[in-house]
Coordinates of C-alpha atoms in Angstrom, one line a residue:
M1 CA -19.9 0.3 -1.9
Y2 CA -17.6 -2.5 -3.0
I3 CA -14.8 -1.7 -5.5
D4 CA -14.2 -4.7 -7.7
D5 CA -10.6 -5.3 -8.9
R6 CA -10.2 -7.6 -11.8
W7 CA -6.7 -8.5 -10.8
L8 CA -8.1 -10.4 -7.8
Y9 CA -10.3 -12.7 -9.8
D10 CA -7.6 -15.5 -10.1
L11 CA -6.2 -15.3 -6.6
E12 CA -7.0 -18.1 -4.2
T13 CA -6.8 -17.9 -0.5
D14 CA -8.5 -19.4 2.6
L15 CA -11.1 -16.9 3.6
P16 CA -13.4 -17.0 6.7
P17 CA -17.1 -17.6 6.1
I18 CA -19.0 -14.7 4.9
K19 CA -20.8 -12.8 7.7
E20 CA -22.2 -9.4 8.3
Y21 CA -19.7 -6.8 9.3
D22 CA -20.3 -3.4 11.0
L23 CA -18.2 -1.5 8.5
A24 CA -18.2 1.6 10.6
S25 CA -16.2 -0.2 13.2
Q26 CA -13.6 -1.6 10.8
G27 CA -10.4 0.1 9.8
A28 CA -6.9 -0.5 8.5
K29 CA -5.3 -3.8 9.6
K30 CA -1.6 -4.7 10.0
I31 CA -1.1 -8.0 8.0
R32 CA 2.7 -8.3 8.2
E33 CA 5.2 -7.2 10.8
G34 CA 8.3 -5.3 9.8
T35 CA 10.8 -2.8 11.0
D36 CA 12.3 -1.0 8.0
I37 CA 9.3 0.5 6.1
T38 CA 5.6 0.6 6.2
L39 CA 3.8 -0.5 3.0
V40 CA 0.2 0.6 2.6
G41 CA -2.3 -0.7 0.1
N42 CA -5.9 -1.6 -0.6
S43 CA -7.5 -4.3 -2.7
H44 CA -4.9 -5.6 -5.3
G45 CA -2.4 -3.0 -4.0
T46 CA -2.3 -4.9 -0.7
H47 CA -1.5 -8.1 -2.6
L48 CA 1.4 -6.3 -4.4
C49 CA 2.6 -4.9 -1.1
M50 CA 2.8 -8.5 0.3
E51 CA 4.6 -9.8 -2.7
A52 CA 7.1 -7.0 -2.5
A53 CA 7.6 -7.6 1.2
K54 CA 8.4 -11.2 0.5
Q55 CA 11.0 -10.3 -2.2
L56 CA 12.6 -7.6 -0.1
E57 CA 12.9 -9.9 2.9
S58 CA 15.5 -11.9 1.0
Q59 CA 17.5 -8.7 0.9
N60 CA 17.2 -8.1 4.6
I61 CA 14.5 -5.4 4.3
Q62 CA 11.7 -6.0 6.7
C63 CA 8.4 -4.5 5.5
E64 CA 5.4 -3.9 7.6
V65 CA 2.2 -4.2 5.5
I66 CA -1.0 -2.3 6.3
D67 CA -4.2 -3.3 4.4
L68 CA -6.6 -0.2 4.4
R69 CA -9.7 -2.4 3.8
I70 CA -12.1 0.6 4.1
L71 CA -11.4 4.0 2.7
N72 CA -14.4 5.9 4.1
P73 CA -14.4 6.4 7.0
L74 CA -10.6 6.4 6.9
R75 CA -9.4 4.9 10.2
I76 CA -5.6 4.6 10.0
D77 CA -4.4 4.7 13.7
V78 CA -2.6 1.4 13.0
L79 CA -0.7 3.2 10.3
F80 CA 0.4 5.9 12.7
D81 CA 1.5 3.2 15.2
S82 CA 3.5 1.5 12.4
L83 CA 5.3 4.6 11.4
K84 CA 6.5 5.2 14.9
R85 CA 8.5 2.0 14.5
T86 CA 9.5 2.0 10.8
R87 CA 9.7 5.7 10.2
N88 CA 9.5 5.1 6.4
L89 CA 6.3 5.1 4.3
C90 CA 5.3 3.7 0.9
V91 CA 1.7 4.0 -0.3
M92 CA 0.6 1.8 -3.2
D93 CA -2.5 3.0 -5.1
E94 CA -3.5 1.4 -8.4
D95 CA -5.1 4.6 -9.5
W96 CA -3.9 7.8 -11.0
R97 CA -1.6 10.0 -8.9
N98 CA -3.9 13.1 -8.9
C99 CA -6.8 13.1 -6.5
G100 CA -6.1 9.5 -5.4
M101 CA -6.1 7.5 -2.2
A102 CA -2.3 7.5 -1.9
G103 CA -2.3 11.3 -1.7
E104 CA -5.0 11.3 0.9
I105 CA -3.1 8.8 3.0
I106 CA 0.1 10.8 2.8
A107 CA -1.7 14.0 3.6
S108 CA -3.2 12.4 6.7
V109 CA 0.2 11.2 7.8
I110 CA 1.8 14.6 7.3
E111 CA -1.1 16.3 9.2
S112 CA -1.2 13.9 12.1
C113 CA 2.3 12.6 12.7
P114 CA 4.8 14.8 14.7
M115 CA 7.5 16.5 12.7
G116 CA 10.5 14.1 12.4
T117 CA 8.4 10.9 12.5
L118 CA 9.5 10.1 8.9
L119 CA 13.1 9.8 8.0
T120 CA 12.5 10.4 4.3
S121 CA 9.7 11.8 2.1
P122 CA 6.8 9.3 1.7
L123 CA 6.9 7.2 -1.5
R124 CA 3.7 7.3 -3.6
L125 CA 3.4 4.5 -6.2
T126 CA 0.6 5.0 -8.6
L127 CA -0.4 4.4 -12.2
P128 CA 0.6 6.8 -15.0
D129 CA -1.8 9.7 -15.6
A130 CA -3.1 8.2 -18.7
P131 CA -6.1 6.0 -19.7
A132 CA -5.8 2.3 -18.9
P133 CA -4.7 0.3 -22.0
T134 CA -6.6 -2.6 -23.3
S135 CA -3.8 -4.4 -25.1
K136 CA -1.6 -6.9 -23.2
S137 CA 1.6 -5.4 -24.4
L138 CA 0.7 -1.9 -23.2
E139 CA -0.6 -3.3 -19.9
Q140 CA 2.9 -4.7 -19.2
I141 CA 4.2 -1.1 -19.3
Y142 CA 1.2 0.6 -17.6
Y143 CA 0.6 -1.4 -14.4
L144 CA 2.8 -1.6 -11.4
K145 CA 5.0 -4.7 -11.1
V146 CA 6.5 -6.2 -7.9
E147 CA 10.1 -5.8 -9.2
E148 CA 9.5 -2.1 -10.0
I149 CA 8.0 -1.6 -6.5
C150 CA 11.0 -3.3 -4.8
Q151 CA 13.4 -1.2 -6.8
K152 CA 11.7 2.0 -5.8
I153 CA 11.5 1.0 -2.1
K154 CA 15.2 0.1 -2.1
M155 CA 16.0 3.5 -3.6
L156 CA 14.0 5.2 -0.9
L157 CA 15.7 3.3 1.9
D158 CA 19.1 4.1 0.4
C159 CA 18.4 7.7 1.2
V160 CA 18.1 6.9 4.9

């Protein structure tokens, strides 16, 4: 199943030619190197992670970005490897907080990584637990923005 995200419609990028993939063999992929924090996203959330990483770089914060790509089966060994280096985690999920992908990723990290791997509690960035608005003015308040993401990441890292 492919989950369509309307925020991706206007993005342009150079993509490889379409070909068949064995999805069972695919998993999360590191798309940016960093040393200070691991940012995890999927779909448009990955785009937001990359934009935040670019902004934070100018403030000497090096973000490693992991694109989940496939949620089931969830293969996140690359995330565990990243956390051994960065020791800080932010999961971006453009979904509600309850019963969402971000909570599942954080639970997997807590269950699988040795105690003491993380320097701080993981940061879970999600949408408010409310229906998605249809008006432009309410959308500006409801959806995550890169500036807001950067601010929360800096607050997390200030605790280290």
